[in-house]
Amino acid sequence: MDFTLNKYKELLEVLIDKNYNFQTFEKFIQNPKDKVVVLRHDVDRRSINATWLGKIERDLKVKGSYYFRIVPESNDKNVIKEIVSMGHEVGYHYEDLGMAKGNFEKAYENYQSNLEYFRTFYPVTTVCMHGSPENRIDNREIWKKYNYKENGIIAEPYFDVDYDEVFYITDTGRAWNKKSVIIRDKVQTKINIPINSIDHMMDLIKQDKLPNKLIISTHPHRWFNVGGLWFVELIMQNIKNIVKAILVRYRK
Ligand SMILES: [Zn+2]
């Protein structure tokens, strides 16, 4: 079964086995290794799950990058502190333009104060947009007017990575790179390697069929031990995917 904590651990073990280095997004931007994986986590909701993935990584002595939203379902002080204490990177998962309903001045003001807030936990140097599928506003549009590479921010994964070189793998839609349900979480790339499941991904890694540079983007709220909540997430996401598939088509 996919999206279980055991499978996540197995995936990391396979990567370790194949000599991938693990870098936080911050370190990857500063000084990328030749064979490397970045574990990017968008903490959209159920932030407690982030600590589960964080512990698995810590126990295997690897580090991930955790992007928190400002909303209560993501922004839990205790969770953020725990993630920092385990040695992971914390970044800001911004959605200020959408929240300010397109008011750029207000959005940028909020962005700056939210960034300051997250910096009370960790010296944040990277930010990453929240896709906000339900909102017509693309949160990245704020950078048409402002520049994020100010006040200590060095990178945004949607702008500062060459995805022809780095293979981007995301669990958006509770699948792997499933284009039909992805509204904004996609990148320009020449790499075309379909991934059917986490087992398939692990097979590809074992057979050296994936590139040397990977960003694996996961949403911790989908990942559980197999049980009631795992099934709830499975069912809810299947419903959401129908809606998102319609949105993706309708917005083309
Ligand atoms: Zn998000």
Tab-separated table of C-alpha atoms and ligand atoms in Angstrom:
chain	number	residue	atom	x	y	z
A	1	MET	CA	0.000	0.000	0.000
A	2	ASP	CA	1.158	3.502	-0.854
A	3	PHE	CA	1.314	6.562	1.427
A	4	THR	CA	2.097	4.645	4.576
A	5	LEU	CA	4.853	5.529	7.030
A	6	ASN	CA	6.489	2.147	6.490
A	7	LYS	CA	6.663	2.738	2.758
A	8	TYR	CA	8.139	6.170	3.319
A	9	LYS	CA	10.849	4.670	5.491
A	10	GLU	CA	11.496	1.983	2.875
A	11	LEU	CA	11.847	4.644	0.183
A	12	LEU	CA	14.469	6.494	2.220
A	13	GLU	CA	16.342	3.263	2.857
A	14	VAL	CA	16.444	2.521	-0.868
A	15	LEU	CA	17.787	6.022	-1.542
A	16	ILE	CA	20.426	5.591	1.153
A	17	ASP	CA	21.330	2.223	-0.285
A	18	LYS	CA	21.863	3.731	-3.715
A	19	ASN	CA	24.163	6.386	-2.241
A	20	TYR	CA	21.951	9.388	-2.698
A	21	ASN	CA	23.019	12.303	-0.500
A	22	PHE	CA	20.222	14.022	1.358
A	23	GLN	CA	20.267	17.791	1.380
A	24	THR	CA	17.756	20.304	2.646
A	25	PHE	CA	16.515	22.585	-0.106
A	26	GLU	CA	18.550	25.393	1.440
A	27	LYS	CA	21.808	23.398	1.316
A	28	PHE	CA	20.988	22.080	-2.146
A	29	ILE	CA	20.704	25.638	-3.449
A	30	GLN	CA	23.922	26.702	-1.746
A	31	ASN	CA	26.040	23.741	-2.734
A	32	PRO	CA	24.322	20.888	-4.595
A	33	LYS	CA	25.902	17.447	-4.406
A	34	ASP	CA	26.241	15.316	-7.558
A	35	LYS	CA	23.942	12.541	-6.426
A	36	VAL	CA	21.325	14.058	-4.218
A	37	VAL	CA	17.723	13.975	-3.093
A	38	VAL	CA	15.814	16.830	-1.502
A	39	LEU	CA	12.882	15.773	0.665
A	40	ARG	CA	10.434	18.629	0.403
A	41	HIS	CA	7.338	18.573	2.572
A	42	ASP	CA	4.396	20.904	2.125
A	43	VAL	CA	2.605	20.916	5.455
A	44	ASP	CA	-0.869	21.886	4.244
A	45	ARG	CA	-2.850	20.556	7.218
A	46	ARG	CA	-2.778	17.887	9.966
A	47	SER	CA	0.647	19.205	10.873
A	48	ILE	CA	1.183	16.456	13.442
A	49	ASN	CA	1.881	14.069	10.537
A	50	ALA	CA	4.947	16.164	9.715
A	51	THR	CA	6.523	15.054	12.976
A	52	TRP	CA	6.007	11.409	11.989
A	53	LEU	CA	7.920	11.855	8.732
A	54	GLY	CA	10.450	14.029	10.549
A	55	LYS	CA	11.184	11.237	13.032
A	56	ILE	CA	11.622	8.637	10.314
A	57	GLU	CA	14.149	10.930	8.619
A	58	ARG	CA	15.940	11.748	11.860
A	59	ASP	CA	16.225	8.061	12.771
A	60	LEU	CA	17.826	7.423	9.393
A	61	LYS	CA	20.076	10.463	9.940
A	62	VAL	CA	18.780	12.409	6.965
A	63	LYS	CA	17.238	15.865	6.731
A	64	GLY	CA	14.156	17.239	5.044
A	65	SER	CA	12.660	20.650	4.316
A	66	TYR	CA	9.295	21.466	5.861
A	67	TYR	CA	7.153	24.287	4.515
A	68	PHE	CA	4.497	25.560	6.912
A	69	ARG	CA	1.455	27.675	6.099
A	70	ILE	CA	0.365	30.514	8.361
A	71	VAL	CA	-3.145	29.012	8.863
A	72	PRO	CA	-3.918	27.126	12.101
A	73	GLU	CA	-4.214	23.700	10.415
A	74	SER	CA	-0.529	23.953	9.500
A	75	ASN	CA	0.991	26.498	11.849
A	76	ASP	CA	1.384	24.594	15.117
A	77	LYS	CA	4.154	25.999	17.288
A	78	ASN	CA	4.920	22.686	18.947
A	79	VAL	CA	5.156	20.887	15.632
A	80	ILE	CA	7.439	23.540	14.144
A	81	LYS	CA	9.676	23.430	17.226
A	82	GLU	CA	9.866	19.663	17.051
A	83	ILE	CA	10.785	19.729	13.362
A	84	VAL	CA	13.536	22.269	14.080
A	85	SER	CA	14.811	20.259	17.043
A	86	MET	CA	15.193	17.210	14.778
A	87	GLY	CA	17.547	19.200	12.560
A	88	HIS	CA	15.254	19.756	9.577
A	89	GLU	CA	14.859	22.922	7.543
A	90	VAL	CA	11.757	25.051	8.016
A	91	GLY	CA	10.453	27.318	5.260
A	92	TYR	CA	7.386	29.413	4.631
A	93	HIS	CA	4.584	27.916	2.508
A	94	TYR	CA	3.126	31.226	1.396
A	95	GLU	CA	-0.347	31.999	0.094
A	96	ASP	CA	-0.525	35.692	0.863
A	97	LEU	CA	-1.793	36.919	-2.503
A	98	GLY	CA	-4.697	34.487	-2.460
A	99	MET	CA	-5.518	35.336	1.144
A	100	ALA	CA	-5.456	39.068	0.378
A	101	LYS	CA	-7.775	38.417	-2.604
A	102	GLY	CA	-5.240	39.810	-5.037
A	103	ASN	CA	-4.345	42.976	-3.117
A	104	PHE	CA	-0.590	43.087	-3.733
A	105	GLU	CA	0.365	45.659	-1.092
A	106	LYS	CA	-1.559	43.914	1.640
A	107	ALA	CA	-0.262	40.517	0.512
A	108	TYR	CA	3.366	41.613	0.596
A	109	GLU	CA	2.957	43.215	3.996
A	110	ASN	CA	1.466	39.986	5.339
A	111	TYR	CA	4.135	37.927	3.605
A	112	GLN	CA	6.871	39.867	5.370
A	113	SER	CA	5.296	39.650	8.786
A	114	ASN	CA	4.544	35.931	8.337
A	115	LEU	CA	8.133	35.334	7.305
A	116	GLU	CA	9.296	37.164	10.434
A	117	TYR	CA	7.015	34.947	12.493
A	118	PHE	CA	8.517	31.726	11.086
A	119	ARG	CA	11.973	33.155	11.658
A	120	THR	CA	11.284	33.126	15.389
A	121	PHE	CA	11.635	29.319	15.039
A	122	TYR	CA	14.238	28.907	12.308
A	123	PRO	CA	16.419	31.238	10.189
A	124	VAL	CA	14.232	30.756	7.103
A	125	THR	CA	16.039	31.189	3.771
A	126	THR	CA	13.635	29.445	1.385
A	127	VAL	CA	9.936	29.902	0.654
A	128	CYS	CA	7.560	27.825	-1.424
A	129	MET	CA	4.098	28.649	-2.752
A	130	HIS	CA	0.999	26.876	-1.521
A	131	GLY	CA	-0.974	25.756	-4.570
A	132	SER	CA	-4.418	26.788	-3.241
A	133	PRO	CA	-6.374	24.686	-5.774
A	134	GLU	CA	-9.641	26.222	-4.557
A	135	ASN	CA	-8.429	29.770	-5.203
A	136	ARG	CA	-8.314	31.325	-8.661
A	137	ILE	CA	-5.272	33.334	-7.666
A	138	ASP	CA	-1.838	31.837	-8.216
A	139	ASN	CA	0.189	32.809	-5.156
A	140	ARG	CA	3.356	33.115	-7.259
A	141	GLU	CA	1.885	36.119	-9.070
A	142	ILE	CA	2.993	38.273	-6.141
A	143	TRP	CA	6.534	38.027	-7.552
A	144	LYS	CA	5.487	39.902	-10.663
A	145	LYS	CA	5.437	42.964	-8.451
A	146	TYR	CA	7.858	42.098	-5.642
A	147	ASN	CA	11.141	40.240	-5.377
A	148	TYR	CA	11.414	37.326	-2.960
A	149	LYS	CA	15.198	37.366	-3.185
A	150	GLU	CA	15.285	40.121	-0.647
A	151	ASN	CA	15.614	40.009	3.101
A	152	GLY	CA	17.608	36.787	3.208
A	153	ILE	CA	15.528	34.502	0.967
A	154	ILE	CA	17.774	32.586	-1.431
A	155	ALA	CA	15.318	30.380	-3.319
A	156	GLU	CA	11.774	29.328	-4.204
A	157	PRO	CA	11.544	25.755	-5.579
A	158	TYR	CA	9.177	26.724	-8.405
A	159	PHE	CA	11.656	29.315	-9.747
A	160	ASP	CA	15.176	28.359	-8.776
A	161	VAL	CA	15.602	24.760	-9.870
A	162	ASP	CA	16.501	23.479	-13.338
A	163	TYR	CA	13.950	20.686	-13.677
A	164	ASP	CA	15.583	19.399	-16.838
A	165	GLU	CA	18.385	18.302	-14.551
A	166	VAL	CA	16.480	17.662	-11.338
A	167	PHE	CA	13.654	15.139	-11.499
A	168	TYR	CA	10.645	16.496	-9.639
A	169	ILE	CA	8.384	13.917	-8.034
A	170	THR	CA	5.251	15.005	-6.194
A	171	ASP	CA	2.464	13.196	-4.352
A	172	THR	CA	-0.090	15.891	-5.209
A	173	GLY	CA	-3.476	14.233	-5.724
A	174	ARG	CA	-2.318	11.221	-3.699
A	175	ALA	CA	-0.533	9.764	-6.708
A	176	TRP	CA	2.886	10.334	-8.236
A	177	ASN	CA	3.177	13.120	-10.809
A	178	LYS	CA	-0.424	12.593	-11.808
A	179	LYS	CA	-0.913	15.435	-14.273
A	180	SER	CA	-4.683	15.123	-14.569
A	181	VAL	CA	-5.206	16.308	-10.971
A	182	ILE	CA	-2.380	18.820	-10.607
A	183	ILE	CA	-3.471	22.415	-10.951
A	184	ARG	CA	-0.340	24.355	-9.959
A	185	ASP	CA	2.196	21.918	-8.541
A	186	LYS	CA	3.951	21.264	-11.840
A	187	VAL	CA	7.269	22.252	-13.366
A	188	GLN	CA	8.694	22.676	-16.869
A	189	THR	CA	10.786	19.604	-17.576
A	190	LYS	CA	12.166	17.421	-20.347
A	191	ILE	CA	12.263	14.429	-18.031
A	192	ASN	CA	9.384	12.074	-18.634
A	193	ILE	CA	9.480	9.073	-16.322
A	194	PRO	CA	6.044	7.848	-15.242
A	195	ILE	CA	5.800	6.627	-11.652
A	196	ASN	CA	2.863	4.367	-10.899
A	197	SER	CA	3.374	3.828	-7.185
A	198	ILE	CA	5.956	4.123	-4.461
A	199	ASP	CA	6.982	0.499	-5.092
A	200	HIS	CA	7.521	1.375	-8.726
A	201	MET	CA	9.576	4.408	-7.690
A	202	MET	CA	11.745	2.235	-5.465
A	203	ASP	CA	12.260	-0.266	-8.298
A	204	LEU	CA	13.344	2.531	-10.628
A	205	ILE	CA	15.830	3.795	-8.032
A	206	LYS	CA	17.200	0.293	-7.446
A	207	GLN	CA	17.673	-0.154	-11.200
A	208	ASP	CA	19.437	3.228	-11.521
A	209	LYS	CA	16.666	4.450	-13.783
A	210	LEU	CA	16.114	7.762	-12.050
A	211	PRO	CA	18.340	10.827	-12.522
A	212	ASN	CA	21.057	11.646	-9.996
A	213	LYS	CA	19.237	14.695	-8.708
A	214	LEU	CA	15.752	14.342	-7.245
A	215	ILE	CA	13.286	16.502	-5.400
A	216	ILE	CA	10.612	14.387	-3.787
A	217	SER	CA	7.741	16.560	-2.668
A	218	THR	CA	5.269	15.083	-0.222
A	219	HIS	CA	2.281	16.327	1.740
A	220	PRO	CA	2.618	14.808	5.218
A	221	HIS	CA	-1.157	14.904	5.796
A	222	ARG	CA	-1.559	11.989	3.355
A	223	TRP	CA	0.869	9.732	5.146
A	224	PHE	CA	-0.331	7.399	7.912
A	225	ASN	CA	0.112	3.995	9.357
A	226	VAL	CA	-2.486	1.820	7.673
A	227	GLY	CA	-5.751	2.268	9.558
A	228	GLY	CA	-8.876	4.420	9.695
A	229	LEU	CA	-7.275	7.747	8.819
A	230	TRP	CA	-5.331	6.210	5.940
A	231	PHE	CA	-8.637	5.057	4.420
A	232	VAL	CA	-10.321	8.399	5.063
A	233	GLU	CA	-7.497	10.178	3.198
A	234	LEU	CA	-7.741	7.653	0.340
A	235	ILE	CA	-11.482	8.181	-0.067
A	236	MET	CA	-11.440	11.953	0.383
A	237	GLN	CA	-8.623	12.364	-2.115
A	238	ASN	CA	-10.424	10.262	-4.687
A	239	ILE	CA	-13.385	12.616	-4.414
A	240	LYS	CA	-11.126	15.686	-4.595
A	241	ASN	CA	-9.342	14.310	-7.634
A	242	ILE	CA	-12.603	14.183	-9.557
A	243	VAL	CA	-13.180	17.854	-8.770
A	244	LYS	CA	-9.587	18.777	-9.547
A	245	ALA	CA	-9.616	16.891	-12.857
A	246	ILE	CA	-12.634	18.972	-13.849
A	247	LEU	CA	-10.873	22.190	-12.741
A	248	VAL	CA	-7.707	21.297	-14.653
A	249	ARG	CA	-9.710	20.796	-17.844
A	250	TYR	CA	-11.972	23.763	-17.304
A	251	ARG	CA	-9.072	26.170	-16.698
A	252	LYS	CA	-7.127	25.212	-19.801
B	1	ZN	ZN	0.450	23.447	-0.060
